[in-house]
Tab-separated table of N, CA and C and ligand atoms in Angstrom:
chain	number	residue	atom	x	y	z
A	10	MET	N	58.239	98.300	91.346
A	10	MET	CA	58.231	99.769	91.456
A	10	MET	C	59.654	100.295	91.208
A	11	PRO	N	59.774	101.346	90.433
A	11	PRO	CA	61.125	101.874	90.191
A	11	PRO	C	61.707	102.470	91.469
A	12	HIS	N	62.998	102.381	91.590
A	12	HIS	CA	63.618	102.964	92.788
A	12	HIS	C	63.658	104.485	92.664
A	13	LEU	N	63.813	105.129	93.796
A	13	LEU	CA	63.891	106.589	93.818
A	13	LEU	C	65.354	106.999	93.683
A	14	GLU	N	65.614	107.948	92.830
A	14	GLU	CA	66.987	108.430	92.676
A	14	GLU	C	67.043	109.927	92.899
A	15	ILE	N	68.045	110.337	93.638
A	15	ILE	CA	68.234	111.770	93.870
A	15	ILE	C	69.535	112.182	93.209
A	16	GLU	N	69.463	113.235	92.441
A	16	GLU	CA	70.657	113.725	91.745
A	16	GLU	C	70.509	115.241	91.615
A	17	GLY	N	71.600	115.942	91.768
A	17	GLY	CA	71.541	117.396	91.644
A	17	GLY	C	71.718	117.828	90.193
A	18	ALA	N	70.860	118.720	89.754
A	18	ALA	CA	71.019	119.262	88.398
A	18	ALA	C	72.078	120.350	88.422
A	19	LEU	N	72.713	120.574	87.295
A	19	LEU	CA	73.725	121.633	87.233
A	19	LEU	C	73.067	122.957	86.861
A	20	ARG	N	72.104	123.351	87.700
A	20	ARG	CA	71.422	124.623	87.470
A	20	ARG	C	71.573	125.491	88.704
A	21	GLY	N	72.233	126.627	88.514
A	21	GLY	CA	72.566	127.450	89.672
A	21	GLY	C	71.670	128.662	89.860
A	22	GLU	N	70.588	128.751	89.075
A	22	GLU	CA	69.686	129.909	89.197
A	22	GLU	C	69.161	130.007	90.636
A	23	GLY	N	69.239	131.184	91.213
A	23	GLY	CA	68.708	131.402	92.564
A	23	GLY	C	69.673	131.054	93.693
A	24	LEU	N	70.794	130.430	93.378
A	24	LEU	CA	71.745	130.060	94.438
A	24	LEU	C	72.591	131.247	94.869
A	25	ARG	N	72.855	131.328	96.178
A	25	ARG	CA	73.786	132.334	96.717
A	25	ARG	C	75.055	131.590	97.126
A	26	VAL	N	76.165	132.026	96.577
A	26	VAL	CA	77.416	131.283	96.768
A	26	VAL	C	78.507	132.211	97.304
A	27	ALA	N	79.249	131.730	98.303
A	27	ALA	CA	80.428	132.461	98.786
A	27	ALA	C	81.681	131.706	98.352
A	28	ILE	N	82.677	132.465	97.952
A	28	ILE	CA	83.969	131.879	97.591
A	28	ILE	C	85.011	132.438	98.548
A	29	ALA	N	85.680	131.555	99.299
A	29	ALA	CA	86.789	131.977	100.164
A	29	ALA	C	88.079	131.611	99.445
A	30	VAL	N	88.900	132.606	99.175
A	30	VAL	CA	90.108	132.359	98.376
A	30	VAL	C	91.353	132.844	99.109
A	31	ALA	N	92.374	131.986	99.158
A	31	ALA	CA	93.632	132.333	99.813
A	31	ALA	C	94.495	133.184	98.877
A	32	ARG	N	95.140	134.209	99.463
A	32	ARG	CA	96.024	135.068	98.654
A	32	ARG	C	97.405	134.442	98.457
A	33	PHE	N	97.794	133.549	99.357
A	33	PHE	CA	99.105	132.877	99.253
A	33	PHE	C	99.139	132.114	97.918
A	34	ASN	N	100.245	132.223	97.202
A	34	ASN	CA	100.346	131.637	95.848
A	34	ASN	C	99.252	132.198	94.941
A	35	SER	N	99.071	133.519	94.993
A	35	SER	CA	97.936	134.133	94.291
A	35	SER	C	98.011	133.975	92.779
A	36	PHE	N	99.222	133.762	92.243
A	36	PHE	CA	99.293	133.543	90.793
A	36	PHE	C	98.576	132.253	90.412
A	37	ILE	N	98.428	131.328	91.367
A	37	ILE	CA	97.626	130.118	91.142
A	37	ILE	C	96.177	130.362	91.564
A	38	THR	N	95.986	130.919	92.762
A	38	THR	CA	94.615	131.021	93.278
A	38	THR	C	93.767	132.021	92.485
A	39	ASP	N	94.415	133.020	91.866
A	39	ASP	CA	93.647	133.934	90.998
A	39	ASP	C	93.060	133.175	89.807
A	40	ARG	N	93.822	132.202	89.295
A	40	ARG	CA	93.332	131.382	88.158
A	40	ARG	C	92.186	130.475	88.631
A	41	LEU	N	92.324	129.953	89.854
A	41	LEU	CA	91.248	129.114	90.399
A	41	LEU	C	89.976	129.946	90.576
A	42	LEU	N	90.161	131.191	91.028
A	42	LEU	CA	88.999	132.078	91.204
A	42	LEU	C	88.337	132.372	89.856
A	43	ASP	N	89.145	132.650	88.839
A	43	ASP	CA	88.587	132.865	87.488
A	43	ASP	C	87.747	131.651	87.073
A	44	GLY	N	88.298	130.457	87.312
A	44	GLY	CA	87.601	129.223	86.927
A	44	GLY	C	86.294	129.056	87.694
A	45	ALA	N	86.340	129.351	88.992
A	45	ALA	CA	85.131	129.193	89.814
A	45	ALA	C	84.047	130.173	89.374
A	46	LEU	N	84.433	131.421	89.135
A	46	LEU	CA	83.445	132.430	88.714
A	46	LEU	C	82.847	132.056	87.357
A	47	ASP	N	83.697	131.564	86.461
A	47	ASP	CA	83.228	131.130	85.145
A	47	ASP	C	82.248	129.957	85.288
A	48	GLY	N	82.606	129.011	86.145
A	48	GLY	CA	81.753	127.833	86.361
A	48	GLY	C	80.399	128.215	86.940
A	49	LEU	N	80.389	129.144	87.870
A	49	LEU	CA	79.123	129.576	88.472
A	49	LEU	C	78.268	130.297	87.431
A	50	ARG	N	78.886	131.241	86.726
A	50	ARG	CA	78.176	132.053	85.733
A	50	ARG	C	77.583	131.162	84.645
A	51	ARG	N	78.399	130.217	84.154
A	51	ARG	CA	77.940	129.371	83.044
A	51	ARG	C	76.815	128.420	83.431
A	52	HIS	N	76.648	128.235	84.752
A	52	HIS	CA	75.552	127.370	85.191
A	52	HIS	C	74.421	128.166	85.830
A	53	GLY	N	74.387	129.458	85.546
A	53	GLY	CA	73.203	130.241	85.893
A	53	GLY	C	73.233	130.979	87.207
A	54	VAL	N	74.347	130.929	87.944
A	54	VAL	CA	74.416	131.689	89.195
A	54	VAL	C	74.621	133.170	88.841
A	55	ALA	N	73.787	134.032	89.413
A	55	ALA	CA	73.867	135.466	89.116
A	55	ALA	C	75.127	136.060	89.749
A	56	ASP	N	75.789	136.967	89.019
A	56	ASP	CA	77.002	137.615	89.547
A	56	ASP	C	76.749	138.253	90.916
A	57	GLU	N	75.597	138.909	91.063
A	57	GLU	CA	75.321	139.622	92.316
A	57	GLU	C	74.988	138.664	93.473
A	58	ALA	N	74.858	137.374	93.176
A	58	ALA	CA	74.595	136.376	94.223
A	58	ALA	C	75.896	135.718	94.701
A	59	VAL	N	77.033	136.244	94.207
A	59	VAL	CA	78.335	135.651	94.559
A	59	VAL	C	79.132	136.630	95.420
A	60	THR	N	79.646	136.149	96.536
A	60	THR	CA	80.506	136.959	97.414
A	60	THR	C	81.896	136.325	97.441
A	61	VAL	N	82.921	137.122	97.196
A	61	VAL	CA	84.298	136.625	97.237
A	61	VAL	C	84.970	137.163	98.505
A	62	VAL	N	85.530	136.261	99.296
A	62	VAL	CA	86.228	136.648	100.532
A	62	VAL	C	87.693	136.266	100.380
A	63	ARG	N	88.585	137.244	100.496
A	63	ARG	CA	90.022	136.947	100.371
A	63	ARG	C	90.649	136.828	101.753
A	64	VAL	N	91.438	135.783	101.939
A	64	VAL	CA	92.116	135.565	103.225
A	64	VAL	C	93.608	135.351	102.953
A	65	PRO	N	94.458	135.493	103.987
A	65	PRO	CA	95.910	135.417	103.737
A	65	PRO	C	96.372	134.088	103.128
A	66	GLY	N	95.974	132.974	103.752
A	66	GLY	CA	96.461	131.683	103.251
A	66	GLY	C	95.447	130.583	103.495
A	67	SER	N	95.792	129.370	103.082
A	67	SER	CA	94.864	128.245	103.219
A	67	SER	C	94.595	127.904	104.683
A	68	TRP	N	95.552	128.205	105.532
A	68	TRP	CA	95.359	127.993	106.974
A	68	TRP	C	94.130	128.742	107.481
A	69	GLU	N	93.872	129.909	106.902
A	69	GLU	CA	92.766	130.762	107.346
A	69	GLU	C	91.411	130.357	106.735
A	70	LEU	N	91.412	129.383	105.841
A	70	LEU	CA	90.155	129.020	105.170
A	70	LEU	C	89.114	128.391	106.119
A	71	PRO	N	89.512	127.459	107.016
A	71	PRO	CA	88.482	126.805	107.831
A	71	PRO	C	87.631	127.773	108.659
A	72	VAL	N	88.262	128.690	109.363
A	72	VAL	CA	87.489	129.603	110.218
A	72	VAL	C	86.600	130.520	109.366
A	73	THR	N	87.079	130.841	108.170
A	73	THR	CA	86.313	131.700	107.257
A	73	THR	C	85.080	130.958	106.744
A	74	VAL	N	85.299	129.716	106.341
A	74	VAL	CA	84.175	128.904	105.853
A	74	VAL	C	83.132	128.716	106.945
A	75	LYS	N	83.616	128.473	108.156
A	75	LYS	CA	82.687	128.250	109.267
A	75	LYS	C	81.821	129.499	109.485
A	76	ALA	N	82.464	130.674	109.475
A	76	ALA	CA	81.714	131.915	109.688
A	76	ALA	C	80.716	132.144	108.554
A	77	LEU	N	81.150	131.893	107.332
A	77	LEU	CA	80.246	132.065	106.181
A	77	LEU	C	79.061	131.106	106.290
A	78	ALA	N	79.348	129.849	106.630
A	78	ALA	CA	78.277	128.852	106.695
A	78	ALA	C	77.313	129.184	107.836
A	79	GLU	N	77.850	129.605	108.970
A	79	GLU	CA	76.994	129.907	110.130
A	79	GLU	C	76.138	131.145	109.905
A	80	SER	N	76.563	132.008	108.992
A	80	SER	CA	75.773	133.216	108.715
A	80	SER	C	74.443	132.872	108.044
A	81	ARG	N	74.350	131.674	107.464
A	81	ARG	CA	73.142	131.203	106.759
A	81	ARG	C	72.760	132.103	105.584
A	82	LYS	N	73.728	132.884	105.097
A	82	LYS	CA	73.443	133.763	103.957
A	82	LYS	C	73.752	133.077	102.637
A	83	TYR	N	74.362	131.884	102.687
A	83	TYR	CA	74.823	131.238	101.440
A	83	TYR	C	74.310	129.803	101.351
A	84	ASP	N	73.963	129.416	100.134
A	84	ASP	CA	73.506	128.036	99.902
A	84	ASP	C	74.691	127.101	99.736
A	85	ALA	N	75.840	127.649	99.386
A	85	ALA	CA	77.014	126.817	99.145
A	85	ALA	C	78.268	127.678	99.231
A	86	ILE	N	79.378	127.019	99.528
A	86	ILE	CA	80.653	127.734	99.701
A	86	ILE	C	81.747	127.009	98.924
A	87	ILE	N	82.594	127.803	98.306
A	87	ILE	CA	83.753	127.241	97.588
A	87	ILE	C	85.017	127.739	98.285
A	88	CYS	N	85.949	126.822	98.565
A	88	CYS	CA	87.246	127.212	99.131
A	88	CYS	C	88.300	127.070	98.057
A	89	LEU	N	89.152	128.063	97.926
A	89	LEU	CA	90.217	127.990	96.931
A	89	LEU	C	91.558	128.315	97.587
A	90	GLY	N	92.536	127.479	97.311
A	90	GLY	CA	93.871	127.706	97.856
A	90	GLY	C	94.872	126.863	97.080
A	91	ALA	N	96.146	127.118	97.337
A	91	ALA	CA	97.200	126.326	96.694
A	91	ALA	C	98.302	126.107	97.721
A	92	VAL	N	98.439	124.875	98.167
A	92	VAL	CA	99.495	124.537	99.109
A	92	VAL	C	100.515	123.697	98.346
A	93	ILE	N	101.708	124.254	98.227
A	93	ILE	CA	102.739	123.616	97.403
A	93	ILE	C	103.886	123.173	98.313
A	94	ARG	N	104.280	121.917	98.171
A	94	ARG	CA	105.287	121.339	99.069
A	94	ARG	C	106.633	122.066	98.941
A	95	GLY	N	107.218	122.372	100.068
A	95	GLY	CA	108.545	123.006	100.067
A	95	GLY	C	109.548	122.089	100.734
A	96	ASP	N	110.592	122.683	101.312
A	96	ASP	CA	111.657	121.878	101.913
A	96	ASP	C	111.398	121.558	103.388
A	97	THR	N	110.333	122.116	103.936
A	97	THR	CA	110.076	121.915	105.368
A	97	THR	C	108.722	121.229	105.547
A	98	PRO	N	108.423	120.776	106.773
A	98	PRO	CA	107.134	120.093	107.002
A	98	PRO	C	105.931	121.039	107.025
A	99	HIS	N	106.149	122.338	106.766
A	99	HIS	CA	105.073	123.324	106.823
A	99	HIS	C	103.868	122.889	105.985
A	100	PHE	N	104.163	122.375	104.791
A	100	PHE	CA	103.126	121.913	103.858
A	100	PHE	C	102.120	121.008	104.562
A	101	ASP	N	102.642	120.028	105.311
A	101	ASP	CA	101.764	119.023	105.914
A	101	ASP	C	100.810	119.646	106.936
A	102	TYR	N	101.332	120.604	107.692
A	102	TYR	CA	100.476	121.257	108.691
A	102	TYR	C	99.396	122.083	108.017
A	103	VAL	N	99.795	122.903	107.056
A	103	VAL	CA	98.825	123.800	106.414
A	103	VAL	C	97.792	122.984	105.626
A	104	ALA	N	98.266	122.039	104.804
A	104	ALA	CA	97.338	121.261	103.973
A	104	ALA	C	96.429	120.401	104.849
A	105	GLY	N	97.019	119.782	105.876
A	105	GLY	CA	96.235	118.891	106.733
A	105	GLY	C	95.156	119.634	107.499
A	106	GLU	N	95.532	120.760	108.081
A	106	GLU	CA	94.553	121.524	108.873
A	106	GLU	C	93.485	122.134	107.979
A	107	ALA	N	93.874	122.578	106.784
A	107	ALA	CA	92.881	123.158	105.866
A	107	ALA	C	91.847	122.094	105.512
A	108	ALA	N	92.310	120.916	105.140
A	108	ALA	CA	91.383	119.852	104.744
A	108	ALA	C	90.478	119.455	105.908
A	109	LYS	N	91.096	119.269	107.072
A	109	LYS	CA	90.315	118.827	108.233
A	109	LYS	C	89.303	119.894	108.657
A	110	GLY	N	89.775	121.132	108.741
A	110	GLY	CA	88.907	122.208	109.221
A	110	GLY	C	87.768	122.528	108.262
A	111	ILE	N	88.056	122.478	106.978
A	111	ILE	CA	87.008	122.751	105.992
A	111	ILE	C	85.963	121.641	106.035
A	112	GLY	N	86.434	120.409	106.171
A	112	GLY	CA	85.504	119.279	106.286
A	112	GLY	C	84.637	119.397	107.529
A	113	GLN	N	85.254	119.790	108.646
A	113	GLN	CA	84.496	119.935	109.896
A	113	GLN	C	83.441	121.028	109.769
A	114	ALA	N	83.812	122.140	109.105
A	114	ALA	CA	82.861	123.247	108.952
A	114	ALA	C	81.658	122.791	108.131
A	115	MET	N	81.907	122.002	107.097
A	115	MET	CA	80.800	121.511	106.273
A	115	MET	C	79.893	120.599	107.093
A	116	LEU	N	80.507	119.676	107.846
A	116	LEU	CA	79.694	118.716	108.600
A	116	LEU	C	78.936	119.382	109.743
A	117	SER	N	79.558	120.339	110.418
A	117	SER	CA	78.894	120.928	111.579
A	117	SER	C	77.782	121.897	111.172
A	118	THR	N	77.836	122.432	109.955
A	118	THR	CA	76.802	123.389	109.539
A	118	THR	C	75.815	122.803	108.533
A	119	GLY	N	76.221	121.758	107.815
A	119	GLY	CA	75.343	121.173	106.793
A	119	GLY	C	75.322	121.949	105.488
A	120	VAL	N	76.154	122.981	105.386
A	120	VAL	CA	76.227	123.753	104.139
A	120	VAL	C	77.258	123.092	103.218
A	121	PRO	N	76.912	122.834	101.948
A	121	PRO	CA	77.890	122.197	101.070
A	121	PRO	C	79.100	123.098	100.823
A	122	VAL	N	80.269	122.499	100.946
A	122	VAL	CA	81.523	123.238	100.750
A	122	VAL	C	82.395	122.450	99.776
A	123	ALA	N	82.875	123.101	98.730
A	123	ALA	CA	83.779	122.420	97.794
A	123	ALA	C	85.218	122.690	98.204
A	124	PHE	N	86.020	121.641	98.163
A	124	PHE	CA	87.431	121.730	98.555
A	124	PHE	C	88.265	122.004	97.306
A	125	GLY	N	88.380	123.279	96.982
A	125	GLY	CA	89.178	123.652	95.810
A	125	GLY	C	90.569	124.105	96.230
A	126	VAL	N	91.150	123.349	97.148
A	126	VAL	CA	92.499	123.664	97.626
A	126	VAL	C	93.465	122.670	96.982
A	127	LEU	N	94.351	123.165	96.155
A	127	LEU	CA	95.342	122.295	95.541
A	127	LEU	C	96.395	121.948	96.574
A	128	THR	N	96.773	120.688	96.637
A	128	THR	CA	97.883	120.277	97.504
A	128	THR	C	98.831	119.502	96.594
A	129	THR	N	99.901	120.156	96.182
A	129	THR	CA	100.755	119.546	95.159
A	129	THR	C	102.209	119.478	95.615
A	130	ASN	N	102.938	118.593	94.973
A	130	ASN	CA	104.371	118.453	95.274
A	130	ASN	C	105.191	119.512	94.559
A	131	THR	N	104.685	119.979	93.413
A	131	THR	CA	105.461	120.942	92.625
A	131	THR	C	104.570	122.080	92.128
A	132	LEU	N	105.263	123.157	91.766
A	132	LEU	CA	104.562	124.306	91.191
A	132	LEU	C	103.902	123.920	89.864
A	133	GLU	N	104.595	123.096	89.089
A	133	GLU	CA	104.050	122.680	87.791
A	133	GLU	C	102.720	121.939	87.954
A	134	GLN	N	102.652	121.083	88.960
A	134	GLN	CA	101.397	120.361	89.204
A	134	GLN	C	100.266	121.331	89.547
A	135	ALA	N	100.612	122.390	90.275
A	135	ALA	CA	99.590	123.384	90.619
A	135	ALA	C	99.129	124.133	89.364
A	136	ILE	N	100.082	124.530	88.533
A	136	ILE	CA	99.740	125.239	87.290
A	136	ILE	C	98.829	124.367	86.420
A	137	ASP	N	99.181	123.082	86.324
A	137	ASP	CA	98.381	122.152	85.510
A	137	ASP	C	96.924	122.108	85.944
A	138	ARG	N	96.693	122.280	87.258
A	138	ARG	CA	95.330	122.164	87.800
A	138	ARG	C	94.630	123.513	87.921
A	139	ALA	N	95.285	124.564	87.505
A	139	ALA	CA	94.710	125.908	87.615
A	139	ALA	C	94.491	126.507	86.218
A	140	GLY	N	94.104	125.654	85.303
A	140	GLY	CA	93.753	126.156	83.973
A	140	GLY	C	94.654	125.664	82.863
A	141	ALA	N	95.634	124.818	83.192
A	141	ALA	CA	96.496	124.285	82.132
A	141	ALA	C	96.104	122.836	81.819
A	142	LYS	N	97.091	121.927	81.840
A	142	LYS	CA	96.867	120.555	81.336
A	142	LYS	C	95.716	119.796	81.988
A	143	SER	N	95.534	119.990	83.280
A	143	SER	CA	94.552	119.153	83.986
A	143	SER	C	93.278	119.911	84.330
A	144	GLY	N	92.895	120.859	83.505
A	144	GLY	CA	91.655	121.597	83.749
A	144	GLY	C	91.826	122.670	84.799
A	145	ASN	N	90.695	123.083	85.360
A	145	ASN	CA	90.730	124.131	86.382
A	145	ASN	C	89.893	123.657	87.573
A	146	LYS	N	90.567	123.423	88.698
A	146	LYS	CA	89.870	122.876	89.868
A	146	LYS	C	88.900	123.886	90.479
A	147	GLY	N	89.064	125.164	90.142
A	147	GLY	CA	88.088	126.156	90.589
A	147	GLY	C	86.770	125.975	89.856
A	148	PHE	N	86.865	125.727	88.551
A	148	PHE	CA	85.660	125.458	87.756
A	148	PHE	C	84.968	124.202	88.289
A	149	ASP	N	85.758	123.155	88.553
A	149	ASP	CA	85.190	121.897	89.070
A	149	ASP	C	84.493	122.131	90.420
A	150	ALA	N	85.109	122.972	91.247
A	150	ALA	CA	84.513	123.249	92.559
A	150	ALA	C	83.159	123.936	92.393
A	151	ALA	N	83.037	124.791	91.379
A	151	ALA	CA	81.767	125.482	91.136
A	151	ALA	C	80.673	124.476	90.766
A	152	THR	N	80.977	123.558	89.862
A	152	THR	CA	79.935	122.585	89.471
A	152	THR	C	79.605	121.659	90.649
A	153	THR	N	80.612	121.352	91.466
A	153	THR	CA	80.362	120.479	92.626
A	153	THR	C	79.374	121.115	93.596
A	154	VAL	N	79.560	122.391	93.926
A	154	VAL	CA	78.639	122.985	94.918
A	154	VAL	C	77.240	123.154	94.353
A	155	ILE	N	77.139	123.429	93.052
A	155	ILE	CA	75.800	123.554	92.463
A	155	ILE	C	75.085	122.204	92.559
A	156	GLU	N	75.808	121.143	92.205
A	156	GLU	CA	75.217	119.807	92.277
A	156	GLU	C	74.840	119.450	93.715
A	157	MET	N	75.747	119.702	94.653
A	157	MET	CA	75.486	119.318	96.056
A	157	MET	C	74.384	120.155	96.700
A	158	ALA	N	74.270	121.418	96.315
A	158	ALA	CA	73.170	122.233	96.843
A	158	ALA	C	71.844	121.597	96.418
A	159	GLY	N	71.795	121.109	95.182
A	159	GLY	CA	70.576	120.453	94.686
A	159	GLY	C	70.306	119.130	95.384
A	160	VAL	N	71.349	118.349	95.603
A	160	VAL	CA	71.190	117.055	96.277
A	160	VAL	C	70.653	117.270	97.700
A	161	LEU	N	71.290	118.179	98.431
A	161	LEU	CA	70.899	118.375	99.835
A	161	LEU	C	69.511	118.989	99.945
A	162	ARG	N	69.182	119.871	99.009
A	162	ARG	CA	67.845	120.478	99.029
A	162	ARG	C	66.781	119.392	98.854
A	163	GLN	N	67.028	118.450	97.958
A	163	GLN	CA	66.050	117.384	97.728
A	163	GLN	C	65.963	116.440	98.923
A	164	ILE	N	67.111	116.104	99.520
A	164	ILE	CA	67.092	115.197	100.671
A	164	ILE	C	66.335	115.831	101.838
A	165	ARG	N	66.554	117.152	102.001
A	165	ARG	CA	65.936	117.834	103.128
A	165	ARG	C	64.479	118.203	102.852
A	166	GLY	N	64.087	118.054	101.591
A	166	GLY	CA	62.690	118.370	101.235
A	166	GLY	C	62.437	119.846	101.274
B	206	INI	N1	99.476	129.027	102.629
B	206	INI	C1	99.010	128.518	101.466
B	206	INI	O1	97.836	128.758	101.123
B	206	INI	N2	99.812	127.752	100.684
B	206	INI	C2	101.095	127.445	101.028
B	206	INI	O2	101.777	126.732	100.248
B	206	INI	C3	101.611	127.954	102.246
B	206	INI	N3	102.971	127.660	102.634
B	206	INI	O3	103.612	126.860	101.977
B	206	INI	O4	103.473	128.200	103.595
B	206	INI	C4	100.754	128.762	103.041
B	206	INI	N4	101.197	129.291	104.201
B	206	INI	C5	100.543	130.388	104.872
B	206	INI	C6	99.443	129.926	105.811
B	206	INI	O5	98.315	129.496	105.077
B	206	INI	C7	98.990	131.059	106.739
B	206	INI	O6	98.467	132.114	105.992
B	206	INI	C8	100.131	131.596	107.617
B	206	INI	O7	100.775	130.540	108.297
B	206	INI	C9	99.575	132.604	108.655
B	206	INI	O8	98.616	132.017	109.517
């Protein structure tokens, strides 16, 4: 007997998606937002089914994601931010808490959340990942949540 395989299709028709985006380093996060919106649109998510929430920085993303997920109004959530290493340990606190808190929000609610938060050593590395040499991590986050919404829907029946 053939084995059963579950895989999410990249079809976003009917999905309601929230995007939480940090304003800090907005010259990067605006590009990530462009990429995410493009990724959602190109895979069939309706513009009117997308809600964009702007928050001050990546530190504020976890509580925002948790509130969005608990509202049960969204099938998937995308987080966008850019944490760029500076001369102080601030980077480690902000990046670490954002990653941990966003992960916790996903696990405690069961709503798929894409981690589109860049954590880079340099500004150039961030630019590369926001639409330059290394693609656009916002676009990647969009395809990830569409796929994961499909995977979880099938697992949950
Ligand atoms: N927020 C970011 O999203 N990226 C950063 O690189 C950053 N740095 O480096 O400070 C940053 N700080 C702000 C932080 O997210 C909070 O908004 C702030 O501490 C207020 O709570």
